[in-house]
Coordinates of C-alpha atoms in Angstrom, one line a residue:
X1 CA 0.0 0.0 0.0
X2 CA 2.8 2.5 0.9
X3 CA 4.5 1.9 -2.5
X4 CA 1.3 2.9 -4.3
X5 CA 0.9 5.8 -1.9
X6 CA 4.4 7.0 -2.7
X7 CA 3.7 7.1 -6.4
X8 CA 0.3 8.7 -6.3
X9 CA 0.0 10.4 -2.9
X10 CA 1.5 13.6 -4.4
X11 CA -1.9 14.2 -5.8
X12 CA -3.1 14.6 -2.2
X13 CA -0.1 15.9 -0.3
X14 CA 0.5 18.5 -3.0
X15 CA -3.2 19.6 -3.0
X16 CA -3.7 23.3 -3.5
X17 CA -6.4 25.4 -1.9
X18 CA -7.8 28.9 -2.7
X19 CA -5.4 31.5 -1.3
X20 CA -4.6 35.2 -1.2
X21 CA -2.0 37.4 0.3
X22 CA -1.8 37.9 4.1
X23 CA -2.9 41.5 4.6
X24 CA -3.0 41.6 8.4
X25 CA -1.0 44.9 8.3
X26 CA -4.3 46.8 7.9
X27 CA -5.6 45.4 11.3
X28 CA -3.3 47.8 13.1
X29 CA -5.2 50.9 12.0
X30 CA -8.5 48.9 11.7
X31 CA -8.6 46.1 14.3
X32 CA -12.4 45.6 14.0
X33 CA -12.5 45.0 10.2
X34 CA -14.5 42.1 8.9
X35 CA -12.7 39.6 6.7
X36 CA -14.7 40.7 3.7
X37 CA -14.0 44.4 4.3
X38 CA -10.3 43.6 4.9
X39 CA -10.0 41.9 1.5
X40 CA -11.9 44.7 -0.3
X41 CA -9.4 47.3 1.0
X42 CA -6.2 45.3 0.6
X43 CA -6.6 43.0 -2.4
X44 CA -6.9 44.0 -6.1
X45 CA -9.6 42.3 -8.2
X46 CA -9.3 40.1 -11.3
X47 CA -11.4 40.8 -14.4
X48 CA -13.8 38.0 -13.4
X49 CA -14.5 39.7 -10.1
X50 CA -12.4 37.5 -7.9
X51 CA -9.5 38.6 -5.7
X52 CA -6.0 38.4 -6.9
X53 CA -4.2 35.4 -5.3
X54 CA -0.6 36.6 -5.8
X55 CA -0.9 40.4 -5.4
X56 CA -1.9 42.9 -2.7
X57 CA -2.1 46.6 -2.4
X58 CA 1.1 48.1 -1.0
X59 CA 0.9 48.6 2.8
X60 CA 0.8 52.3 3.8
X61 CA 1.2 54.1 7.1
X62 CA -2.2 55.8 7.1
X63 CA -5.3 55.8 9.3
X64 CA -8.3 53.6 8.3
X65 CA -10.5 56.6 7.3
X66 CA -7.9 57.9 4.8
X67 CA -7.4 54.4 3.3
X68 CA -11.2 54.0 2.9
X69 CA -11.5 57.5 1.4
X70 CA -8.6 57.5 -1.0
X71 CA -7.9 53.8 -1.5
X72 CA -4.5 52.4 -2.5
X73 CA -3.3 52.4 -6.1
X74 CA 0.0 50.6 -6.1
X75 CA 0.4 46.8 -5.8
X76 CA 3.1 44.4 -4.7
X77 CA 3.7 40.8 -4.2
X78 CA 2.6 38.9 -1.1
X79 CA 5.3 40.2 1.3
X80 CA 3.8 38.7 4.5
X81 CA 2.9 35.2 3.1
X82 CA -0.5 33.8 2.2
X83 CA -3.8 32.9 3.8
X84 CA -5.4 29.6 2.6
X85 CA -9.1 28.8 2.5
X86 CA -8.5 25.2 3.6
X87 CA -10.8 23.0 5.7
X88 CA -10.1 23.0 9.4
X89 CA -7.1 20.8 10.2
X90 CA -6.2 20.3 6.5
X91 CA -2.6 20.9 5.3
X92 CA -0.4 20.0 2.4
X93 CA 3.1 20.7 1.3
X94 CA 1.6 23.6 -0.6
X95 CA 0.1 25.3 2.5
X96 CA 3.0 24.5 4.8
X97 CA 5.9 25.5 2.5
X98 CA 3.9 28.2 0.6
X99 CA 4.3 26.6 -2.8
X100 CA 2.1 29.1 -4.6
X101 CA 2.6 32.0 -7.0
X102 CA 6.3 32.2 -7.9
X103 CA 7.0 29.0 -5.9
X104 CA 4.2 26.9 -7.5
X105 CA 6.6 25.1 -9.7
X106 CA 8.1 23.3 -6.7
X107 CA 5.1 20.9 -6.7
X108 CA 5.8 19.7 -10.3
X109 CA 9.5 19.7 -9.5
X110 CA 9.0 17.4 -6.5
X111 CA 7.1 15.0 -8.7
X112 CA 9.8 15.0 -11.3
X113 CA 12.6 14.6 -8.7
X114 CA 10.7 11.6 -7.3
X115 CA 10.6 10.1 -10.8
X116 CA 14.3 10.9 -11.3
X117 CA 14.9 8.8 -8.2
X118 CA 12.8 6.0 -9.8
X119 CA 15.0 6.3 -12.9
X120 CA 18.2 5.9 -10.8
X121 CA 16.7 3.1 -8.8
X122 CA 15.6 1.1 -11.8
X123 CA 19.3 0.9 -13.0
X124 CA 20.7 0.5 -9.5
X125 CA 18.4 -2.3 -8.3
X126 CA 18.6 -4.1 -11.7
X127 CA 22.3 -4.5 -11.2
X128 CA 21.9 -5.3 -7.5
X129 CA 19.3 -8.0 -8.2
X130 CA 21.3 -9.7 -10.9
X131 CA 24.5 -9.6 -8.8
X132 CA 23.2 -10.3 -5.3
X133 CA 19.9 -12.0 -5.8
X134 CA 16.2 -11.2 -6.0
X135 CA 15.5 -11.6 -2.3
X136 CA 18.3 -9.2 -1.2
X137 CA 17.2 -6.5 -3.7
X138 CA 13.5 -6.8 -2.5
X139 CA 14.4 -6.5 1.2
X140 CA 16.8 -3.6 0.6
X141 CA 14.3 -1.5 -1.4
X142 CA 11.6 -2.1 1.3
X143 CA 14.0 -1.0 4.0
X144 CA 15.0 2.2 2.1
X145 CA 11.4 3.0 1.4
X146 CA 10.5 2.7 5.1
X147 CA 13.4 4.8 6.1
X148 CA 13.0 7.7 3.7
X149 CA 9.2 7.6 3.5
X150 CA 8.8 8.0 7.2
X151 CA 11.6 10.6 7.3
X152 CA 9.8 12.7 4.7
X153 CA 7.0 13.3 7.2
X154 CA 9.5 15.3 9.3
X155 CA 10.8 17.5 6.5
X156 CA 11.4 21.1 7.8
X157 CA 11.3 22.6 4.3
X158 CA 10.6 21.8 0.7
X159 CA 14.3 21.2 -0.1
X160 CA 14.7 18.4 2.5
X161 CA 11.4 17.0 1.4
X162 CA 12.5 16.8 -2.3
X163 CA 15.8 15.1 -1.3
X164 CA 14.0 12.5 0.7
X165 CA 11.5 12.1 -2.2
X166 CA 14.4 11.3 -4.5
X167 CA 15.6 8.5 -2.2
X168 CA 12.1 7.2 -1.8
X169 CA 11.9 7.1 -5.6
X170 CA 15.0 4.9 -5.9
X171 CA 13.2 2.2 -3.9
X172 CA 9.5 2.6 -4.4
X173 CA 9.7 2.6 -8.2
X174 CA 11.3 -0.9 -8.3
X175 CA 9.1 -2.7 -5.7
X176 CA 6.8 -4.1 -8.4
X177 CA 9.6 -4.8 -10.7
X178 CA 11.4 -6.9 -8.1
X179 CA 8.2 -8.8 -7.2
X180 CA 7.3 -9.5 -10.8
X181 CA 10.8 -10.8 -11.8
X182 CA 10.9 -13.0 -8.7
X183 CA 7.4 -14.3 -9.3
X184 CA 8.0 -15.1 -13.0
X185 CA 11.2 -17.0 -12.2
X186 CA 9.2 -19.3 -9.8
X187 CA 6.3 -19.8 -12.3
X188 CA 5.7 -22.1 -15.3
X189 CA 5.5 -20.1 -18.6
X190 CA 1.8 -21.0 -19.0
X191 CA 1.1 -19.4 -15.6
X192 CA 3.5 -16.4 -15.9
X193 CA 0.9 -13.9 -17.0
X194 CA -1.5 -15.0 -14.1
X195 CA 1.3 -14.6 -11.6
X196 CA 2.3 -11.1 -12.8
X197 CA -1.4 -9.9 -13.0
X198 CA -2.0 -11.1 -9.4
X199 CA 1.0 -8.9 -8.3
X200 CA -0.1 -5.9 -10.3
X201 CA -3.7 -6.3 -9.1
X202 CA -2.8 -4.8 -5.8
X203 CA -1.8 -1.5 -7.4
X204 CA -5.4 -0.3 -8.1
X205 CA -6.5 -1.8 -4.7
X206 CA -3.9 0.4 -3.1
X207 CA -5.0 3.4 -5.2
X208 CA -8.6 3.1 -4.0
X209 CA -7.5 2.7 -0.4
X210 CA -5.4 5.7 -0.7
X211 CA -8.4 7.8 -1.8
X212 CA -10.3 6.8 1.3
X213 CA -7.3 7.3 3.7
X214 CA -6.4 10.7 2.2
X215 CA -10.1 11.7 2.5
X216 CA -10.1 10.9 6.2
X217 CA -6.6 12.3 6.9
X218 CA -6.2 15.9 5.8
X219 CA -2.8 16.5 7.4
X220 CA -0.1 15.6 5.0
X221 CA 2.5 14.6 7.6
X222 CA 0.1 12.2 9.3
X223 CA -0.9 10.8 5.9
X224 CA 2.8 10.2 5.1
X225 CA 3.3 8.3 8.4
X226 CA 0.1 6.2 8.0
X227 CA 1.1 5.2 4.4
X228 CA 4.7 4.2 5.2
X229 CA 4.8 2.9 8.8
X230 CA 3.2 -0.4 7.9
X231 CA 6.2 -1.3 5.8
X232 CA 8.0 -2.4 9.0
X233 CA 5.5 -5.3 9.2
X234 CA 5.9 -6.1 5.5
X235 CA 9.7 -6.1 5.9
X236 CA 9.5 -8.4 8.9
X237 CA 7.2 -10.9 7.1
X238 CA 9.3 -10.9 4.0
X239 CA 12.6 -11.4 5.8
X240 CA 11.3 -14.7 7.3
X241 CA 9.2 -15.9 4.3
X242 CA 10.5 -14.6 1.0
X243 CA 12.4 -17.2 -1.0
X244 CA 15.3 -16.7 -3.4
X245 CA 14.8 -17.5 -7.1
X246 CA 16.0 -21.1 -7.7
X247 CA 16.6 -20.2 -11.3
X248 CA 18.9 -17.3 -10.3
X249 CA 20.7 -19.5 -7.9
X250 CA 21.4 -22.1 -10.6
X251 CA 22.7 -19.6 -13.1
X252 CA 25.2 -18.5 -10.3
X253 CA 26.4 -22.0 -9.5
X254 CA 24.7 -22.3 -6.1
X255 CA 23.1 -25.7 -6.6
X256 CA 22.8 -26.6 -2.9
X257 CA 20.9 -23.4 -2.1
X258 CA 18.7 -23.9 -5.1
X259 CA 17.8 -27.5 -3.9
X260 CA 17.0 -26.1 -0.5
X261 CA 14.6 -23.5 -2.0
X262 CA 13.0 -26.2 -4.2
X263 CA 12.5 -28.4 -1.1
X264 CA 11.0 -25.5 0.8
X265 CA 8.6 -24.8 -2.1
X266 CA 7.5 -28.5 -2.2
X267 CA 6.9 -28.4 1.6
X268 CA 4.8 -25.2 1.5
X269 CA 2.8 -26.7 -1.4
X270 CA 2.5 -30.1 0.2
X271 CA 4.3 -31.9 -2.7
X272 CA 6.9 -34.6 -2.7
X273 CA 10.1 -34.3 -4.7
X274 CA 12.5 -37.3 -4.6
X275 CA 16.1 -36.7 -3.7
X276 CA 17.3 -38.6 -6.7
X277 CA 15.5 -36.1 -9.0
X278 CA 17.0 -33.1 -7.1
X279 CA 20.4 -34.7 -7.5
X280 CA 19.9 -34.8 -11.2
X281 CA 19.3 -31.0 -11.2
X282 CA 21.1 -29.6 -14.2
X283 CA 23.8 -27.1 -13.3
X284 CA 24.0 -24.1 -15.6
X285 CA 27.3 -22.9 -17.1
X286 CA 28.5 -20.3 -14.7
X287 CA 31.4 -19.1 -16.8
X288 CA 29.3 -16.5 -18.6
X289 CA 29.6 -13.1 -16.8
X290 CA 27.4 -10.4 -18.1
X291 CA 26.6 -6.8 -17.1
X292 CA 24.2 -4.1 -18.1
X293 CA 26.2 -3.0 -21.1
X294 CA 25.8 -6.4 -22.8
X295 CA 22.1 -5.4 -23.3
X296 CA 23.4 -2.9 -25.9
X297 CA 26.3 -4.9 -27.2
X298 CA 24.3 -8.0 -28.3
X299 CA 22.3 -7.0 -31.4
X300 CA 19.0 -8.8 -30.7
X301 CA 18.9 -7.5 -27.1
X302 CA 19.7 -4.0 -28.3
X303 CA 16.8 -4.1 -30.7
X304 CA 14.4 -5.4 -28.0
X305 CA 15.7 -2.8 -25.5
X306 CA 15.2 0.2 -27.8
X307 CA 11.7 -0.8 -28.8
X308 CA 10.6 -1.8 -25.3
X309 CA 12.2 1.2 -23.8
X310 CA 10.1 3.4 -26.0
X311 CA 7.0 1.4 -25.0
X312 CA 7.7 1.9 -21.3
X313 CA 8.4 5.6 -21.9
X314 CA 5.2 6.1 -23.8
X315 CA 3.1 4.1 -21.4
X316 CA 4.4 6.0 -18.4
X317 CA 3.9 9.3 -20.2
X318 CA 0.3 8.4 -20.8
X319 CA -0.3 6.9 -17.3
X320 CA 1.2 9.6 -15.1
X321 CA 0.0 12.4 -17.4
X322 CA -3.6 11.3 -16.7
X323 CA -3.1 10.3 -13.0
X324 CA -1.3 13.4 -11.9
X325 CA -3.8 15.7 -13.5
X326 CA -7.0 14.4 -11.9
X327 CA -7.8 17.9 -10.6
X328 CA -7.9 19.2 -14.2
X329 CA -10.9 17.0 -15.3
X330 CA -13.5 19.0 -13.5
X331 CA -14.8 16.5 -10.9
X332 CA -13.9 16.0 -7.2
X333 CA -10.3 15.0 -6.7
X334 CA -10.9 12.0 -4.5
X335 CA -13.8 10.8 -6.7
X336 CA -11.7 11.0 -9.9
X337 CA -8.8 9.2 -8.3
X338 CA -11.1 6.5 -7.0
X339 CA -12.7 6.1 -10.5
X340 CA -9.2 5.7 -11.9
X341 CA -8.5 3.0 -9.4
X342 CA -11.7 1.2 -10.2
X343 CA -11.0 1.4 -14.0
X344 CA -7.6 -0.4 -13.4
X345 CA -9.2 -3.6 -12.1
X346 CA -11.0 -4.6 -15.4
X347 CA -7.9 -3.4 -17.2
X348 CA -5.8 -5.9 -15.4
X349 CA -8.4 -8.7 -15.7
X350 CA -8.9 -8.1 -19.5
X351 CA -5.1 -7.9 -20.0
X352 CA -4.7 -11.4 -18.5
X353 CA -7.4 -12.8 -20.9
X354 CA -6.1 -11.0 -24.0
X355 CA -2.3 -11.8 -23.6
X356 CA -3.1 -15.4 -23.0
X357 CA -5.3 -15.8 -26.1
X358 CA -3.9 -13.3 -28.6
X359 CA -0.3 -13.1 -27.4
X360 CA 1.9 -10.3 -25.9
X361 CA 2.8 -8.5 -29.0
X362 CA -0.6 -7.7 -30.6
X363 CA -2.2 -7.0 -27.3
X364 CA 0.5 -4.5 -26.2
X365 CA 0.3 -2.7 -29.6
X366 CA -3.5 -2.5 -29.3
X367 CA -3.4 -1.1 -25.7
X368 CA -0.9 1.6 -26.7
X369 CA -2.8 2.6 -29.8
X370 CA -6.2 2.9 -28.2
X371 CA -4.7 4.7 -25.1
X372 CA -3.2 7.3 -27.3
X373 CA -6.5 7.8 -29.2
X374 CA -8.4 8.3 -26.0
X375 CA -6.0 11.1 -25.0
X376 CA -6.5 12.8 -28.4
X377 CA -10.3 12.4 -28.0
X378 CA -10.2 14.4 -24.8
X379 CA -9.2 17.5 -26.8
X380 CA -12.4 17.2 -28.8
X381 CA -14.7 17.3 -25.7
X382 CA -15.8 20.8 -24.5
X383 CA -14.5 21.7 -21.1
X384 CA -18.1 22.4 -19.9
X385 CA -18.7 18.6 -20.0
X386 CA -16.5 17.4 -17.2
X387 CA -18.3 14.1 -16.8
X388 CA -17.6 13.2 -20.5
X389 CA -14.0 14.3 -20.2
X390 CA -13.5 12.1 -17.1
X391 CA -15.1 9.1 -18.9
X392 CA -12.7 9.5 -21.9
X393 CA -9.7 10.1 -19.6
X394 CA -10.7 7.0 -17.7
X395 CA -10.6 5.0 -20.9
X396 CA -7.1 6.3 -21.5
X397 CA -6.2 5.2 -17.9
X398 CA -7.7 1.8 -18.6
X399 CA -5.5 1.3 -21.7
X400 CA -2.4 2.7 -20.0
X401 CA -2.9 0.3 -17.0
X402 CA -3.4 -2.6 -19.3
X403 CA -0.3 -1.6 -21.2
X404 CA 1.8 -1.5 -18.0
X405 CA 0.4 -4.9 -17.0
X406 CA 1.5 -6.4 -20.3
X407 CA 4.9 -4.8 -20.2
X408 CA 5.8 -6.3 -16.8
X409 CA 5.2 -9.8 -18.3
X410 CA 6.4 -9.2 -21.8
X411 CA 9.7 -7.5 -20.9
X412 CA 10.8 -10.1 -18.4
X413 CA 10.1 -12.8 -21.0
X414 CA 12.3 -11.1 -23.6
X415 CA 15.5 -11.2 -21.5
X416 CA 17.7 -14.2 -20.4
X417 CA 17.9 -14.9 -16.6
X418 CA 21.5 -13.7 -16.4
X419 CA 20.4 -10.3 -17.6
X420 CA 16.7 -10.3 -16.9
X421 CA 16.6 -7.8 -14.0
X422 CA 19.1 -5.5 -15.7
X423 CA 17.0 -5.6 -18.8
X424 CA 13.8 -4.9 -16.9
X425 CA 15.6 -2.2 -15.0
X426 CA 16.8 -0.4 -18.2
X427 CA 13.3 -0.4 -19.6
X428 CA 11.9 0.7 -16.2
X429 CA 14.4 3.5 -16.3
X430 CA 12.7 4.7 -19.6
X431 CA 9.4 4.5 -17.8
X432 CA 10.7 6.7 -15.0
X433 CA 12.0 9.2 -17.6
X434 CA 8.4 9.4 -18.9
X435 CA 7.3 9.9 -15.3
X436 CA 9.9 12.7 -14.9
X437 CA 8.6 14.5 -18.0
X438 CA 4.9 13.9 -17.4
X439 CA 4.3 16.7 -14.8
X440 CA 6.6 19.0 -16.7
X441 CA 4.8 18.5 -20.0
X442 CA 1.6 19.9 -18.3
X443 CA 3.5 23.2 -18.0
X444 CA 3.4 23.6 -21.8
X445 CA -0.3 24.4 -21.6
X446 CA 0.7 28.0 -21.0
X447 CA 1.6 28.1 -24.7
X448 CA -1.5 26.2 -25.8
X449 CA -3.9 24.0 -23.8
X450 CA -3.7 21.2 -26.5
X451 CA 0.0 20.6 -26.4
X452 CA 0.2 18.3 -23.3
X453 CA -2.6 16.0 -24.5
X454 CA -1.2 15.9 -28.1
X455 CA 2.1 14.6 -26.7
X456 CA 0.4 12.1 -24.4
X457 CA -1.6 10.8 -27.3
X458 CA 0.8 10.7 -30.2
X459 CA 3.7 9.0 -28.4
X460 CA 1.7 5.8 -27.4
X461 CA 0.4 5.4 -31.0
X462 CA 3.9 5.5 -32.4
X463 CA 5.2 3.1 -29.8
X464 CA 2.4 0.6 -30.6
X465 CA 3.6 0.5 -34.2
X466 CA 7.2 -0.3 -33.2
X467 CA 5.9 -3.0 -30.8
X468 CA 4.9 -5.1 -33.9
X469 CA 8.6 -5.6 -34.6
X470 CA 9.2 -7.7 -31.4
X471 CA 9.0 -11.5 -31.2
X472 CA 6.1 -13.3 -29.5
X473 CA 6.8 -14.9 -26.1
X474 CA 3.4 -16.6 -25.3
X475 CA 4.1 -20.0 -23.7
X476 CA 7.8 -19.8 -24.6
X477 CA 10.2 -21.2 -22.0
X478 CA 12.3 -18.5 -20.2
X479 CA 15.8 -18.1 -21.7
X480 CA 18.6 -18.4 -19.1
X481 CA 21.7 -17.3 -21.1
X482 CA 22.3 -14.8 -23.9
X483 CA 22.8 -17.3 -26.8
X484 CA 19.7 -17.7 -28.8
X485 CA 18.8 -21.5 -29.0
X486 CA 16.3 -23.0 -31.3
X487 CA 13.8 -25.3 -29.7
X488 CA 14.9 -29.0 -30.0
X489 CA 12.4 -31.8 -29.9
X490 CA 13.0 -34.9 -27.8
X491 CA 14.2 -35.7 -24.3
X492 CA 16.9 -33.9 -22.5
X493 CA 18.2 -37.1 -21.1
X494 CA 18.4 -37.7 -17.4
X495 CA 19.3 -34.1 -16.5
X496 CA 16.7 -31.7 -15.2
X497 CA 16.5 -27.9 -14.9
X498 CA 14.9 -26.2 -11.9
X499 CA 12.0 -25.0 -14.0
X500 CA 11.3 -28.6 -15.2
X501 CA 11.1 -29.8 -11.6
X502 CA 8.8 -26.9 -10.8
X503 CA 6.5 -27.9 -13.6
X504 CA 6.6 -31.7 -13.1
X505 CA 5.7 -31.5 -9.4
X506 CA 3.6 -28.3 -9.6
X507 CA 5.7 -26.5 -7.0

């Protein structure tokens, strides 16, 4: 839950409220002024009849009668801070750190800095996982997320907050990546999609829970603590129960440990595996040492990485562009975010059906194409129809979620075990780059309101076309090493791999 909150809670912790300059200076000559009279005397008006939110009349050393008779003609910025029209007890980083007017860009900057942390974490944890194991990487990212997530609740200013957000991003952004890779390596190819979708299913559940929690907790510091503190329990449970990948252990020459994990899996699932079968476990060639740069040195991996990287980038651009702008669709912020969470559930379920029946390639291309079209359709809907805009945007969210769900499965299947997490990490890095740019692209609407949605719509359509150049991986056995091998009919003799034992005994 805290992982989902870290990605999406900025919608709530960065919530803005109506505000205007603090003009309490006038209470010295007029201590009995009503709030309405105080604003009329000290705040200039916009053309639409509302008060300016970032300007005030210049304070003067005159008595109240003179000010009322002559008025004040000169204006200045908010020299004494701001007053916010927030519900009682409500606060956000905007109200506490005064991120309005000239400082309003800090909200988008904090979102982009978090995504930059995700970008770094995708590369860092990909290398850590392939070098030190899936279990170690998962526990480390949970510990870092707990440490920096709770620490952010005590930030004294926006700069410390953004630094802690960056370190949160290095861990939170890879939690699902770690879980998916570990899950797929313990699963038969025919059940790989089901395993991944079960993991991803908790994302919209967390999103909907977040809406309810944020609605009940209006103080952003308390919200931060409530979202991240439960990770101490998750970390404890995972430390005692999370297994290492038997496939990863075999590729690193740790046969005894792999056998121990297979026996443990058999015991948990109440299955029997004979010792003579485990002794025949096929040891992989451990002489092959690979690193992240081999993804770009090997031609077929380079092609897959470039195409899938653009797929991840475009999907992230679409997903976060819609998610982080829920307040711009005209409905209640909490309701819109909850609707987006509800939409993701059928997206995940339909994704599972489609990729199992039509394959990964065609399904992924279709999700990207229709997601991009939905974004472009939003531009054709008048702004005075917020319900219609939200429905179309929810369709875009549906397709972007389904695209992400497919990518987690498809990407892991395209890389060999020895480079799998590095490969997924590089692609996830492209996703984080899209996440970094998503909130910044919204700033382009000052030039024309159509520019952000055009970018969010066109990029996925183009990425869907490139996706057709990739190979299909439906029901194809996971590859362990970088050499491409053609399937060979017939028996493999009396030697078994870890995945064959998993399948034969349904561990």
